[in-house]
Coordinates of C-alpha atoms in Angstrom, one line a residue:
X8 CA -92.0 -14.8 -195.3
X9 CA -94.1 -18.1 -195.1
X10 CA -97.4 -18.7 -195.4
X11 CA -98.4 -22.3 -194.4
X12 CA -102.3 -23.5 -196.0
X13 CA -103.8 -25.5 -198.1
X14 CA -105.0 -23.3 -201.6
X15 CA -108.2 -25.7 -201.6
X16 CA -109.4 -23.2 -198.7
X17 CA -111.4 -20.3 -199.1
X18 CA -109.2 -18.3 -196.4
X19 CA -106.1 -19.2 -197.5
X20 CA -107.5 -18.4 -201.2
X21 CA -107.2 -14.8 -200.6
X22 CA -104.3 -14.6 -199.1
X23 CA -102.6 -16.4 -201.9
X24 CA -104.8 -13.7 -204.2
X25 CA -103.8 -11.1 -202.2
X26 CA -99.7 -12.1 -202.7
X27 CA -100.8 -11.9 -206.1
X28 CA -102.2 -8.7 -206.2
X29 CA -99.2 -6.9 -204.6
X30 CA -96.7 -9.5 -205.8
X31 CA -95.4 -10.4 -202.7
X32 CA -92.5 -12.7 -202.5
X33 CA -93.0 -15.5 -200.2
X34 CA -92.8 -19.2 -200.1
X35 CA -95.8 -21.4 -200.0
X36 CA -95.9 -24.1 -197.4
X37 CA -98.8 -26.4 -197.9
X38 CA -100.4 -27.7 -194.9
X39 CA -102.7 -30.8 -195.0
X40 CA -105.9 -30.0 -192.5
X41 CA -107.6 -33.8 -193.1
X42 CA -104.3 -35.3 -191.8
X43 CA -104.3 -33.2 -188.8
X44 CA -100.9 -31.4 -189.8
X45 CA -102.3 -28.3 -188.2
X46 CA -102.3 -29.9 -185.3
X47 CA -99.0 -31.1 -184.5
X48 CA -96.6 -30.0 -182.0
X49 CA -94.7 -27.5 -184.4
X50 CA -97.8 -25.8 -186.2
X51 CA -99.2 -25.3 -183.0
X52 CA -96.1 -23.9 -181.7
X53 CA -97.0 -20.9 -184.5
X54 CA -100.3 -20.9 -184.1
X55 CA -102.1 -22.3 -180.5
X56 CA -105.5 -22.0 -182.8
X57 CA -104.4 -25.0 -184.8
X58 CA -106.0 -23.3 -188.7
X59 CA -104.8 -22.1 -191.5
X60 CA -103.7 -19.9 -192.7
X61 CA -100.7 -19.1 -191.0
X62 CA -98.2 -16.1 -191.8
X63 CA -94.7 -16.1 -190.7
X64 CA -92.4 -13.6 -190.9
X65 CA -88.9 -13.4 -191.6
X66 CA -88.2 -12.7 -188.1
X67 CA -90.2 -15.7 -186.4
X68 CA -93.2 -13.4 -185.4
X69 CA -96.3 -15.4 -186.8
X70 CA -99.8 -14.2 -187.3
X71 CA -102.7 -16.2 -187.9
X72 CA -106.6 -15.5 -189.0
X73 CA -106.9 -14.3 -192.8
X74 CA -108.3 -11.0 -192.3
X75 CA -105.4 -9.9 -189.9
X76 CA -103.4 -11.2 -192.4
X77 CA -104.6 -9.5 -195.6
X78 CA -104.7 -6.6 -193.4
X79 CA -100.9 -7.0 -192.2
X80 CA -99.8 -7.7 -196.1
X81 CA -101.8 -4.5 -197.6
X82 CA -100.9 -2.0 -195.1
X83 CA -99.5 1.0 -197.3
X84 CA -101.0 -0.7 -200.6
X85 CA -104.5 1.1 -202.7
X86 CA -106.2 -2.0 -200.7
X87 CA -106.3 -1.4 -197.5
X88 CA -107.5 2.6 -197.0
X89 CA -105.6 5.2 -194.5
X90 CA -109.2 7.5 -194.0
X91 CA -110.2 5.7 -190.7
X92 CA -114.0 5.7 -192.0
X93 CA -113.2 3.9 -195.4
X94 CA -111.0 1.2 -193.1
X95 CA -113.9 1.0 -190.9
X96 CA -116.1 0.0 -193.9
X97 CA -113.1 -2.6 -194.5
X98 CA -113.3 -4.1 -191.7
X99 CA -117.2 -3.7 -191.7
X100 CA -117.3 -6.3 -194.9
X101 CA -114.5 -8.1 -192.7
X102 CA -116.7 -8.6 -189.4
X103 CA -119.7 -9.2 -192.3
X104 CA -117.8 -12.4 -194.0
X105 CA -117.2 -13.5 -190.3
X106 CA -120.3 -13.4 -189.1
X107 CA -123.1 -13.5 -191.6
X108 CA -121.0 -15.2 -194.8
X109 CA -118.6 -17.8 -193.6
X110 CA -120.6 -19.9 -191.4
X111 CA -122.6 -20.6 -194.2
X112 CA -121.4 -20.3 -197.3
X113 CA -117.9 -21.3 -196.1
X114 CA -119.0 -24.5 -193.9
X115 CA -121.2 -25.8 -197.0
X116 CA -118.6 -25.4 -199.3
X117 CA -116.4 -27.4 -196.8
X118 CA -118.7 -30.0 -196.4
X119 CA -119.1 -30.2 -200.1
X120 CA -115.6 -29.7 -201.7
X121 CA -113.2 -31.5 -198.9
X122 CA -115.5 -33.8 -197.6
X123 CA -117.5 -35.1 -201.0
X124 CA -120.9 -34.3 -199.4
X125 CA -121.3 -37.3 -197.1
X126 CA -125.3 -38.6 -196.4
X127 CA -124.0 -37.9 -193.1
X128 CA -123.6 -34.2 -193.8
X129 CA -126.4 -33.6 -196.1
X130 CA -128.9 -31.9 -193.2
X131 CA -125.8 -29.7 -192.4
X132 CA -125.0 -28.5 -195.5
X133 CA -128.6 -28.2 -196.7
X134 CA -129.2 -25.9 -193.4
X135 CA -126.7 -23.7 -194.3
X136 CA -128.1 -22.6 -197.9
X137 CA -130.3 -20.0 -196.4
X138 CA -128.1 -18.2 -194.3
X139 CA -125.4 -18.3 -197.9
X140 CA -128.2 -16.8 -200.3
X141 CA -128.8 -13.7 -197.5
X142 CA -125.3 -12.9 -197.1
X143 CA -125.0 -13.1 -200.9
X144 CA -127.7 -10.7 -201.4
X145 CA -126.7 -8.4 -198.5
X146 CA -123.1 -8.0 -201.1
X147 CA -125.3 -8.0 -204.4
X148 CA -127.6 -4.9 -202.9
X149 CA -124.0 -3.1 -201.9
X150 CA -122.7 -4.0 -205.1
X151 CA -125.5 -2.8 -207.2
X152 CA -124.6 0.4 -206.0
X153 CA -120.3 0.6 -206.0
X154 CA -118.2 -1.7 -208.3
X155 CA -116.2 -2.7 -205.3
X156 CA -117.3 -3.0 -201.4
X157 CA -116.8 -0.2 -200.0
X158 CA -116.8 2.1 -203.4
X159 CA -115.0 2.5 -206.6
X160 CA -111.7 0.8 -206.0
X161 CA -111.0 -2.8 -204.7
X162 CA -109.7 -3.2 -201.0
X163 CA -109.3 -6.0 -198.8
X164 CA -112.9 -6.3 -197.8
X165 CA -113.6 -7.7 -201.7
X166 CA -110.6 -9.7 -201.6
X167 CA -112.0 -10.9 -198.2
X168 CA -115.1 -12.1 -199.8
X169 CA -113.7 -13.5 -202.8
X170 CA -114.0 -17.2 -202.0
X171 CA -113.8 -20.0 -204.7
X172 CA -117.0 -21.8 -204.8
X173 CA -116.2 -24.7 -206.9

C-alpha cells in the first residue's frame, strides 16, 4: 500500500504513527501541498478532494480523510474496539477533533508552522487560540479521569488527537 502526505501535517502525522504502531508495511509517498501537488490531474484522479492524506491500496482502491483511514488500518487491531459503544466513543473523540479541535488548533498551527506566521495571518491565527485551549481542556477533563480517550487502553481516537504542535 501507499500513503501519499507530507509528515509536516498533523493528519498525515497519525497515520504515519499509526503504521508505526501496528508496523504496517507500506511505502511513503511525499506529497508537496504549497506546490499544489495535490492538485494535479493524477492526485485528483485518487482523491477528487485534492488533501492529504491519501491511502492506496494494493488493488487501486484509494481512501482519503485520516480518520477513515486509521479506522481502515486498525480494524482487527487493540485500537480500534469491536463493542459498538466503545467504537462509538471512537468515533465520538473522532467527530470531537473534526469539529471542536482541528479548526483551531490544526488551522493555527498551519498558519504558524507552514506558513511562518505571516502579519497577514496574525488576526487568524490569534482568533483561533480560544477555540484550541477549550478543545484542549474538553481532552484534559476526559483524561483526568482514563489514561486514554475512551478508557484504559489507547485506540484510534488518541491517536486521532495526537497532533505535533511544534
Amino acid at each position: 500500500m501507499k500513503l501519499y502526505g507530507d509528515i509536516q501535517s498533523g493528519n498525515c502525522y497519525k497515520i504515519k504513527l499509526l503504521t508505526a504502531l501496528l508496523d504496517l508495511n507500506h511505502e511513503w509517498v511525499h506529497v508537496d501541498i504549497l506546490n499544489h501537488e495535490t492538485q494535479t490531474q493524477a492526485f485528483l484522479a485518487k482523491n477528487p478532494n485534492g488533501k492529504i492524506p491519501l491511502l492506496e491500496l494494493d488493488d487501486g482502491r484509494c481512501l482519503w480523510e485520516s480518520n477513515a483511514i486509521l479506522n481502515y488500518l486498525a480494524k482487527d487491531s487493540a485500537l480500534l474496539p469491536s463493542d459498538p459503544f466503545a467504537l462509538a466513543k471512537v468515533q465520538q473523540w473522532q467527530f470531537f477533533e473534526q469539529y471542536s479541535h482541528e479548526p483551531f488548533i490544526a488551522v493555527a498551527r498551519f498558519i504558524n508552522k507552514y506558513l511562518g506566521l505571516p502579519e497577514n495571518r496574525r488576526a487568524d491565527y490569534e482568533s483561533k487560540q480560544e477555540g484550541g485551549l477549550k478543545a484542549l481542556k474538553v481532552m484534559e477533563q476526559q483524561l483526568q479521569q482514563t489514561p486514554f480517550l475512551i478508557g484504559e487502553q489507547l485506540t484510534t481516537a488518541d491517536i486521532d488527537l495526537s497532533t505535533p504542535y511544534a
